[in-house]
mmCIF file of C-alpha atoms in Angstrom:
data_model
loop_
_atom_site.group_PDB
_atom_site.id
_atom_site.type_symbol
_atom_site.label_atom_id
_atom_site.label_comp_id
_atom_site.label_asym_id
_atom_site.label_seq_id
_atom_site.Cartn_x
_atom_site.Cartn_y
_atom_site.Cartn_z
ATOM 1 C CA UNK A 1 1.064 -21.144 -11.445
ATOM 2 C CA UNK A 2 -1.134 -23.543 -9.514
ATOM 3 C CA UNK A 3 0.669 -26.812 -10.113
ATOM 4 C CA UNK A 4 0.743 -27.553 -6.372
ATOM 5 C CA UNK A 5 -3.038 -27.359 -6.000
ATOM 6 C CA UNK A 6 -4.562 -30.736 -5.256
ATOM 7 C CA UNK A 7 -1.358 -32.342 -4.015
ATOM 8 C CA UNK A 8 -1.321 -34.031 -0.611
ATOM 9 C CA UNK A 9 1.444 -34.695 1.833
ATOM 10 C CA UNK A 10 0.796 -36.939 4.821
ATOM 11 C CA UNK A 11 0.746 -35.222 8.209
ATOM 12 C CA UNK A 12 1.397 -37.181 11.433
ATOM 13 C CA UNK A 13 -1.847 -37.698 13.345
ATOM 14 C CA UNK A 14 -0.191 -36.858 16.662
ATOM 15 C CA UNK A 15 0.477 -33.356 15.383
ATOM 16 C CA UNK A 16 -3.149 -32.638 14.470
ATOM 17 C CA UNK A 17 -5.141 -30.825 17.154
ATOM 18 C CA UNK A 18 -8.789 -30.646 16.122
ATOM 19 C CA UNK A 19 -10.886 -28.038 17.887
ATOM 20 C CA UNK A 20 -14.118 -28.806 19.604
ATOM 21 C CA UNK A 21 -17.208 -28.348 17.470
ATOM 22 C CA UNK A 22 -17.522 -24.690 16.506
ATOM 23 C CA UNK A 23 -20.923 -23.069 15.991
ATOM 24 C CA UNK A 24 -21.634 -21.474 12.642
ATOM 25 C CA UNK A 25 -21.586 -18.031 14.279
ATOM 26 C CA UNK A 26 -19.453 -18.216 17.440
ATOM 27 C CA UNK A 27 -20.757 -16.152 20.318
ATOM 28 C CA UNK A 28 -17.322 -15.473 21.765
ATOM 29 C CA UNK A 29 -15.298 -12.542 20.473
ATOM 30 C CA UNK A 30 -12.486 -14.130 18.543
ATOM 31 C CA UNK A 31 -10.699 -10.798 18.304
ATOM 32 C CA UNK A 32 -10.307 -10.734 22.081
ATOM 33 C CA UNK A 33 -8.988 -14.270 22.316
ATOM 34 C CA UNK A 34 -5.399 -13.728 21.244
ATOM 35 C CA UNK A 35 -3.190 -16.650 22.145
ATOM 36 C CA UNK A 36 -0.386 -16.199 24.637
ATOM 37 C CA UNK A 37 2.241 -16.765 21.935
ATOM 38 C CA UNK A 38 0.845 -13.946 19.796
ATOM 39 C CA UNK A 39 0.584 -11.607 22.783
ATOM 40 C CA UNK A 40 4.222 -12.178 23.673
ATOM 41 C CA UNK A 41 5.305 -11.349 20.120
ATOM 42 C CA UNK A 42 3.211 -8.190 20.039
ATOM 43 C CA UNK A 43 4.695 -6.892 23.268
ATOM 44 C CA UNK A 44 8.353 -7.388 22.379
ATOM 45 C CA UNK A 45 10.407 -4.192 22.252
ATOM 46 C CA UNK A 46 12.438 -4.804 19.145
ATOM 47 C CA UNK A 47 12.678 -3.542 15.597
ATOM 48 C CA UNK A 48 9.396 -4.384 13.790
ATOM 49 C CA UNK A 49 11.210 -5.824 10.787
ATOM 50 C CA UNK A 50 13.101 -8.177 13.066
ATOM 51 C CA UNK A 51 9.869 -9.471 14.560
ATOM 52 C CA UNK A 52 8.581 -10.413 11.142
ATOM 53 C CA UNK A 53 11.872 -11.942 10.104
ATOM 54 C CA UNK A 54 12.076 -14.076 13.218
ATOM 55 C CA UNK A 55 8.470 -15.194 12.845
ATOM 56 C CA UNK A 56 9.116 -16.218 9.269
ATOM 57 C CA UNK A 57 11.876 -18.597 10.388
ATOM 58 C CA UNK A 58 9.227 -20.675 12.154
ATOM 59 C CA UNK A 59 7.252 -21.098 8.927
ATOM 60 C CA UNK A 60 9.346 -23.003 6.355
ATOM 61 C CA UNK A 61 8.193 -22.190 2.843
ATOM 62 C CA UNK A 62 9.255 -23.682 -0.479
ATOM 63 C CA UNK A 63 8.048 -21.565 -3.381
ATOM 64 C CA UNK A 64 5.399 -23.317 -5.441
ATOM 65 C CA UNK A 65 4.553 -25.945 -2.810
ATOM 66 C CA UNK A 66 2.254 -25.919 0.178
ATOM 67 C CA UNK A 67 3.833 -25.485 3.579
ATOM 68 C CA UNK A 68 3.087 -27.696 6.558
ATOM 69 C CA UNK A 69 1.010 -24.994 8.278
ATOM 70 C CA UNK A 70 -1.086 -24.479 5.137
ATOM 71 C CA UNK A 71 -1.707 -28.216 4.775
ATOM 72 C CA UNK A 72 -2.660 -28.409 8.441
ATOM 73 C CA UNK A 73 -5.166 -25.561 8.072
ATOM 74 C CA UNK A 74 -6.513 -27.004 4.822
ATOM 75 C CA UNK A 75 -7.186 -30.301 6.587
ATOM 76 C CA UNK A 76 -8.954 -28.458 9.415
ATOM 77 C CA UNK A 77 -11.154 -26.664 6.885
ATOM 78 C CA UNK A 78 -11.889 -29.886 4.992
ATOM 79 C CA UNK A 79 -13.075 -31.505 8.212
ATOM 80 C CA UNK A 80 -15.166 -28.533 9.335
ATOM 81 C CA UNK A 81 -18.718 -27.428 8.564
ATOM 82 C CA UNK A 82 -17.311 -24.594 6.449
ATOM 83 C CA UNK A 83 -17.081 -27.085 3.587
ATOM 84 C CA UNK A 84 -20.868 -27.455 3.817
ATOM 85 C CA UNK A 85 -21.708 -23.751 3.681
ATOM 86 C CA UNK A 86 -21.107 -22.652 7.271
ATOM 87 C CA UNK A 87 -19.315 -19.393 8.020
ATOM 88 C CA UNK A 88 -17.313 -17.833 10.834
ATOM 89 C CA UNK A 89 -18.062 -14.350 12.170
ATOM 90 C CA UNK A 90 -14.963 -12.708 13.651
ATOM 91 C CA UNK A 91 -14.889 -9.591 15.824
ATOM 92 C CA UNK A 92 -11.735 -7.527 15.269
ATOM 93 C CA UNK A 93 -10.022 -5.352 17.856
ATOM 94 C CA UNK A 94 -11.492 -1.840 17.561
ATOM 95 C CA UNK A 95 -8.011 -0.453 17.077
ATOM 96 C CA UNK A 96 -7.681 -2.147 13.683
ATOM 97 C CA UNK A 97 -10.083 0.142 11.814
ATOM 98 C CA UNK A 98 -10.811 2.711 14.536
ATOM 99 C CA UNK A 99 -14.281 1.306 15.251
ATOM 100 C CA UNK A 100 -16.056 -1.972 15.877
ATOM 101 C CA UNK A 101 -15.676 -4.321 12.923
ATOM 102 C CA UNK A 102 -16.571 -7.920 12.202
ATOM 103 C CA UNK A 103 -15.596 -10.088 9.259
ATOM 104 C CA UNK A 104 -17.248 -13.135 7.706
ATOM 105 C CA UNK A 105 -14.967 -16.030 6.733
ATOM 106 C CA UNK A 106 -16.382 -18.623 4.350
ATOM 107 C CA UNK A 107 -15.170 -21.524 2.222
ATOM 108 C CA UNK A 108 -14.259 -19.344 -0.760
ATOM 109 C CA UNK A 109 -12.047 -17.118 1.401
ATOM 110 C CA UNK A 110 -9.991 -20.068 2.577
ATOM 111 C CA UNK A 111 -9.706 -21.389 -0.976
ATOM 112 C CA UNK A 112 -8.189 -18.072 -2.068
ATOM 113 C CA UNK A 113 -5.299 -18.810 0.274
ATOM 114 C CA UNK A 114 -4.940 -22.489 -0.536
ATOM 115 C CA UNK A 115 -5.140 -22.015 -4.311
ATOM 116 C CA UNK A 116 -3.290 -18.675 -4.567
ATOM 117 C CA UNK A 117 -6.294 -17.044 -6.168
ATOM 118 C CA UNK A 118 -7.475 -13.439 -6.390
ATOM 119 C CA UNK A 119 -8.023 -12.100 -2.866
ATOM 120 C CA UNK A 120 -11.319 -10.739 -1.600
ATOM 121 C CA UNK A 121 -11.985 -8.245 1.162
ATOM 122 C CA UNK A 122 -12.254 -10.876 3.931
ATOM 123 C CA UNK A 123 -8.692 -12.141 3.387
ATOM 124 C CA UNK A 124 -7.328 -8.602 2.985
ATOM 125 C CA UNK A 125 -8.942 -7.552 6.262
ATOM 126 C CA UNK A 126 -7.907 -10.673 8.178
ATOM 127 C CA UNK A 127 -4.256 -10.194 7.229
ATOM 128 C CA UNK A 128 -4.522 -6.546 8.334
ATOM 129 C CA UNK A 129 -5.835 -7.824 11.677
ATOM 130 C CA UNK A 130 -2.833 -10.177 11.843
ATOM 131 C CA UNK A 131 -0.422 -7.251 11.301
ATOM 132 C CA UNK A 132 -2.173 -5.183 13.943
ATOM 133 C CA UNK A 133 -2.032 -7.959 16.548
ATOM 134 C CA UNK A 134 1.460 -9.223 15.746
ATOM 135 C CA UNK A 135 3.298 -5.975 15.055
ATOM 136 C CA UNK A 136 1.385 -2.997 16.356
ATOM 137 C CA UNK A 137 -0.917 -3.573 19.303
ATOM 138 C CA UNK A 138 0.298 -1.918 22.509
ATOM 139 C CA UNK A 139 3.300 -0.364 20.729
ATOM 140 C CA UNK A 140 4.118 3.086 19.391
ATOM 141 C CA UNK A 141 3.405 1.785 15.888
ATOM 142 C CA UNK A 142 -0.307 2.297 16.574
ATOM 143 C CA UNK A 143 0.408 6.036 16.451
ATOM 144 C CA UNK A 144 2.280 5.745 13.164
ATOM 145 C CA UNK A 145 0.142 3.400 11.059
ATOM 146 C CA UNK A 146 -3.632 3.205 10.659
ATOM 147 C CA UNK A 147 -5.876 1.054 8.491
ATOM 148 C CA UNK A 148 -9.020 1.954 6.557
ATOM 149 C CA UNK A 149 -11.537 -0.805 5.853
ATOM 150 C CA UNK A 150 -11.768 -1.630 2.156
ATOM 151 C CA UNK A 151 -15.433 -2.490 2.675
ATOM 152 C CA UNK A 152 -16.172 1.168 3.464
ATOM 153 C CA UNK A 153 -14.076 2.898 0.793
ATOM 154 C CA UNK A 154 -14.067 1.350 -2.687
ATOM 155 C CA UNK A 155 -14.971 2.212 -6.266
ATOM 156 C CA UNK A 156 -18.425 0.633 -6.097
ATOM 157 C CA UNK A 157 -19.467 2.649 -3.038
ATOM 158 C CA UNK A 158 -17.977 5.874 -4.383
ATOM 159 C CA UNK A 159 -20.062 5.489 -7.532
ATOM 160 C CA UNK A 160 -23.230 4.978 -5.493
ATOM 161 C CA UNK A 161 -22.741 7.638 -2.816
ATOM 162 C CA UNK A 162 -19.476 9.632 -2.900
ATOM 163 C CA UNK A 163 -20.562 11.988 -0.104
ATOM 164 C CA UNK A 164 -21.187 9.119 2.304
ATOM 165 C CA UNK A 165 -17.820 7.577 1.457
ATOM 166 C CA UNK A 166 -16.069 10.905 1.960
ATOM 167 C CA UNK A 167 -17.711 11.317 5.377
ATOM 168 C CA UNK A 168 -16.735 7.764 6.388
ATOM 169 C CA UNK A 169 -13.140 8.583 5.504
ATOM 170 C CA UNK A 170 -13.265 11.790 7.558
ATOM 171 C CA UNK A 171 -14.669 9.852 10.518
ATOM 172 C CA UNK A 172 -11.749 7.425 10.287
ATOM 173 C CA UNK A 173 -9.285 10.321 10.339
ATOM 174 C CA UNK A 174 -11.047 11.852 13.348
ATOM 175 C CA UNK A 175 -10.923 8.564 15.289
ATOM 176 C CA UNK A 176 -7.124 8.452 15.262
ATOM 177 C CA UNK A 177 -6.305 11.745 16.988
ATOM 178 C CA UNK A 178 -5.012 15.111 15.835
ATOM 179 C CA UNK A 179 -2.722 13.788 13.057
ATOM 180 C CA UNK A 180 -0.229 16.628 13.569
ATOM 181 C CA UNK A 181 2.732 14.233 13.607
ATOM 182 C CA UNK A 182 3.653 12.115 10.588
ATOM 183 C CA UNK A 183 1.665 8.900 10.281
ATOM 184 C CA UNK A 184 0.214 6.828 7.470
ATOM 185 C CA UNK A 185 -3.325 5.722 6.729
ATOM 186 C CA UNK A 186 -3.390 2.584 4.615
ATOM 187 C CA UNK A 187 -6.340 2.237 2.240
ATOM 188 C CA UNK A 188 -6.422 -1.019 0.249
ATOM 189 C CA UNK A 189 -8.548 0.224 -2.637
ATOM 190 C CA UNK A 190 -10.476 -2.060 -4.975
ATOM 191 C CA UNK A 191 -11.628 -0.956 -8.419
ATOM 192 C CA UNK A 192 -14.969 -2.683 -7.877
ATOM 193 C CA UNK A 193 -16.739 -5.968 -8.598
ATOM 194 C CA UNK A 194 -13.767 -8.066 -7.547
ATOM 195 C CA UNK A 195 -11.392 -5.961 -9.610
ATOM 196 C CA UNK A 196 -7.863 -4.697 -9.159
ATOM 197 C CA UNK A 197 -6.298 -3.845 -5.775
ATOM 198 C CA UNK A 198 -4.019 -0.826 -5.218
ATOM 199 C CA UNK A 199 -2.655 0.723 -2.031
ATOM 200 C CA UNK A 200 -3.267 4.365 -1.132
ATOM 201 C CA UNK A 201 -1.160 5.549 1.836
ATOM 202 C CA UNK A 202 -2.019 8.994 3.235
ATOM 203 C CA UNK A 203 0.190 11.238 5.380
ATOM 204 C CA UNK A 204 -2.233 13.885 6.654
ATOM 205 C CA UNK A 205 0.366 15.996 8.432
ATOM 206 C CA UNK A 206 2.457 16.547 5.314
ATOM 207 C CA UNK A 207 -0.447 16.374 2.832
ATOM 208 C CA UNK A 208 1.194 13.564 0.863
ATOM 209 C CA UNK A 209 -0.663 10.623 -0.678
ATOM 210 C CA UNK A 210 1.423 7.667 -1.863
ATOM 211 C CA UNK A 211 -0.027 5.526 -4.649
ATOM 212 C CA UNK A 212 1.278 1.953 -5.001
ATOM 213 C CA UNK A 213 0.017 -0.097 -7.928
ATOM 214 C CA UNK A 214 1.472 -3.458 -8.948
ATOM 215 C CA UNK A 215 0.332 -2.757 -12.515
ATOM 216 C CA UNK A 216 1.400 0.148 -14.707
ATOM 217 C CA UNK A 217 -0.409 3.481 -14.488
ATOM 218 C CA UNK A 218 -1.282 5.936 -11.768
ATOM 219 C CA UNK A 219 -4.273 7.346 -9.897
ATOM 220 C CA UNK A 220 -5.685 8.841 -13.090
ATOM 221 C CA UNK A 221 -7.260 5.404 -13.638
ATOM 222 C CA UNK A 222 -9.509 6.124 -10.633
ATOM 223 C CA UNK A 223 -10.411 9.848 -10.761
ATOM 224 C CA UNK A 224 -13.400 9.477 -8.433
ATOM 225 C CA UNK A 225 -11.186 7.822 -5.812
ATOM 226 C CA UNK A 226 -8.634 10.640 -5.945
ATOM 227 C CA UNK A 227 -11.390 13.261 -5.778
ATOM 228 C CA UNK A 228 -12.955 11.569 -2.745
ATOM 229 C CA UNK A 229 -9.642 11.186 -0.897
ATOM 230 C CA UNK A 230 -8.656 14.813 -1.546
ATOM 231 C CA UNK A 231 -12.079 16.067 -0.432
ATOM 232 C CA UNK A 232 -11.937 13.983 2.760
ATOM 233 C CA UNK A 233 -8.479 15.273 3.694
ATOM 234 C CA UNK A 234 -9.536 18.886 3.127
ATOM 235 C CA UNK A 235 -12.746 18.420 5.136
ATOM 236 C CA UNK A 236 -10.859 16.754 7.973
ATOM 237 C CA UNK A 237 -8.330 19.568 8.179
ATOM 238 C CA UNK A 238 -11.166 22.109 8.110
ATOM 239 C CA UNK A 239 -12.955 20.375 11.003
ATOM 240 C CA UNK A 240 -9.699 20.427 12.958
ATOM 241 C CA UNK A 241 -9.066 24.086 12.022
ATOM 242 C CA UNK A 242 -5.745 23.172 10.443
ATOM 243 C CA UNK A 243 -4.399 25.489 7.786
ATOM 244 C CA UNK A 244 -4.097 23.970 4.312
ATOM 245 C CA UNK A 245 -0.640 25.393 3.793
ATOM 246 C CA UNK A 246 -0.186 23.668 0.430
ATOM 247 C CA UNK A 247 -1.892 21.463 -2.104
ATOM 248 C CA UNK A 248 -2.152 17.739 -1.577
ATOM 249 C CA UNK A 249 0.748 15.970 -3.306
ATOM 250 C CA UNK A 250 0.224 12.548 -4.870
ATOM 251 C CA UNK A 251 3.306 10.371 -5.380
ATOM 252 C CA UNK A 252 3.365 7.412 -7.754
ATOM 253 C CA UNK A 253 5.724 4.936 -6.086
ATOM 254 C CA UNK A 254 7.769 2.720 -8.418
ATOM 255 C CA UNK A 255 6.892 -0.417 -6.485
ATOM 256 C CA UNK A 256 7.333 -4.108 -7.387
ATOM 257 C CA UNK A 257 5.167 -5.243 -10.297
ATOM 258 C CA UNK A 258 3.097 -8.401 -10.666
ATOM 259 C CA UNK A 259 3.518 -10.678 -13.670
ATOM 260 C CA UNK A 260 0.073 -12.312 -13.706
ATOM 261 C CA UNK A 261 -3.592 -11.423 -13.254
ATOM 262 C CA UNK A 262 -4.161 -12.592 -9.665
ATOM 263 C CA UNK A 263 -1.391 -11.230 -7.432
ATOM 264 C CA UNK A 264 -2.552 -7.625 -6.880
ATOM 265 C CA UNK A 265 -4.125 -8.353 -3.470
ATOM 266 C CA UNK A 266 -1.013 -10.185 -2.270
ATOM 267 C CA UNK A 267 1.152 -7.265 -3.421
ATOM 268 C CA UNK A 268 -0.995 -4.742 -1.521
ATOM 269 C CA UNK A 269 -0.618 -6.811 1.661
ATOM 270 C CA UNK A 270 3.127 -7.072 1.100
ATOM 271 C CA UNK A 271 3.415 -3.310 0.567
ATOM 272 C CA UNK A 272 1.770 -2.633 3.945
ATOM 273 C CA UNK A 273 3.792 -5.348 5.655
ATOM 274 C CA UNK A 274 7.116 -3.986 4.406
ATOM 275 C CA UNK A 275 6.325 -0.360 5.238
ATOM 276 C CA UNK A 276 5.355 -1.291 8.801
ATOM 277 C CA UNK A 277 8.286 -3.699 9.215
ATOM 278 C CA UNK A 278 10.707 -0.968 8.131
ATOM 279 C CA UNK A 279 8.821 1.567 10.290
ATOM 280 C CA UNK A 280 8.880 4.094 7.455
ATOM 281 C CA UNK A 281 6.395 6.936 7.115
ATOM 282 C CA UNK A 282 8.168 8.372 4.076
ATOM 283 C CA UNK A 283 7.919 5.946 1.170
ATOM 284 C CA UNK A 284 10.720 6.461 -1.382
ATOM 285 C CA UNK A 285 9.493 7.159 -4.886
ATOM 286 C CA UNK A 286 11.673 4.282 -6.112
ATOM 287 C CA UNK A 287 10.424 2.106 -3.228
ATOM 288 C CA UNK A 288 12.725 0.455 -0.682
ATOM 289 C CA UNK A 289 16.123 -0.941 -1.590
ATOM 290 C CA UNK A 290 15.327 -4.039 0.459
ATOM 291 C CA UNK A 291 12.323 -4.910 -1.723
ATOM 292 C CA UNK A 292 12.835 -3.960 -5.350
ATOM 293 C CA UNK A 293 10.856 -6.998 -6.502
ATOM 294 C CA UNK A 294 8.723 -9.764 -5.013
ATOM 295 C CA UNK A 295 9.200 -13.439 -5.740
ATOM 296 C CA UNK A 296 6.542 -16.097 -5.248
ATOM 297 C CA UNK A 297 8.299 -16.937 -1.964
ATOM 298 C CA UNK A 298 7.574 -13.397 -0.684
ATOM 299 C CA UNK A 299 3.869 -13.962 -1.341
ATOM 300 C CA UNK A 300 3.877 -17.498 0.055
ATOM 301 C CA UNK A 301 5.294 -16.058 3.272
ATOM 302 C CA UNK A 302 2.187 -13.892 3.645
ATOM 303 C CA UNK A 303 -0.076 -16.886 3.207
ATOM 304 C CA UNK A 304 1.819 -18.950 5.765
ATOM 305 C CA UNK A 305 1.712 -16.116 8.292
ATOM 306 C CA UNK A 306 -2.035 -15.822 7.841
ATOM 307 C CA UNK A 307 -2.563 -19.593 8.016
ATOM 308 C CA UNK A 308 -0.616 -19.727 11.283
ATOM 309 C CA UNK A 309 -2.631 -16.804 12.651
ATOM 310 C CA UNK A 310 -5.948 -18.438 11.756
ATOM 311 C CA UNK A 311 -4.868 -21.623 13.514
ATOM 312 C CA UNK A 312 -3.661 -19.698 16.576
ATOM 313 C CA UNK A 313 -6.909 -17.727 16.778
ATOM 314 C CA UNK A 314 -8.945 -20.953 16.566
ATOM 315 C CA UNK A 315 -11.129 -19.414 13.860
ATOM 316 C CA UNK A 316 -11.940 -22.681 12.107
#
């Protein structure tokens, strides 16, 4: 599974563009410094899926090997102070999670990408930021898709203080408007202590919650999560004086399944990416015909997109 790790392919020196020395905690707001190329992609008026498809053509990927952009970023990391314990603090656009948010990027986060290892919250969040900037910002998609920070809603926090987590979820719903038209809230949910990732997608207008798990089973594995989500939706609708015309319906989506113990985070990112690219609020119970299964190349594409974004944002 990791037979490419440790290999090296020479990269022409004239194509390497080292940044100036970067402080351990940059004072500039990286989230505001979107490159011109990214801005032009985000403002294009075309089908979201086409934007992703076209972008992918610029990132050649051979399944099981490292792409040129990944090797370039890996070299940048190797030559940076991150390898000696330094970190990068990144300010996200407020529109990503509905409030100010910053993320810490460290050596282990980059290694998760390079080695195709289990993903942590920092990588999950940074790819969400990439989707927001590249696909959604300044488009109507911001009214159709919203993200919930996994660092605020997860199994560990629910166990410690379920009321606080419920209120945080309500606050996120309130930040996005009246929610009377169909839209989805994406919650990448972690089972705790670096455990399994699943995707919970909530349509507040139709009282539908989609559950996407790349392993077998349904939400009954996480009863406290379901209880907290249901309670938050009901409280939100009460604060907005909306009538609860029916019970909340949970739908177990028959989504692509992983065949190892590390891919769950990559699958959750791919689920969100495909739903946004197809611009679909209603997720078919049997998932989308276009994506009945994911190959390693589908997951490598995510990594290359994120590597390119990190380079473009001058994070390292």
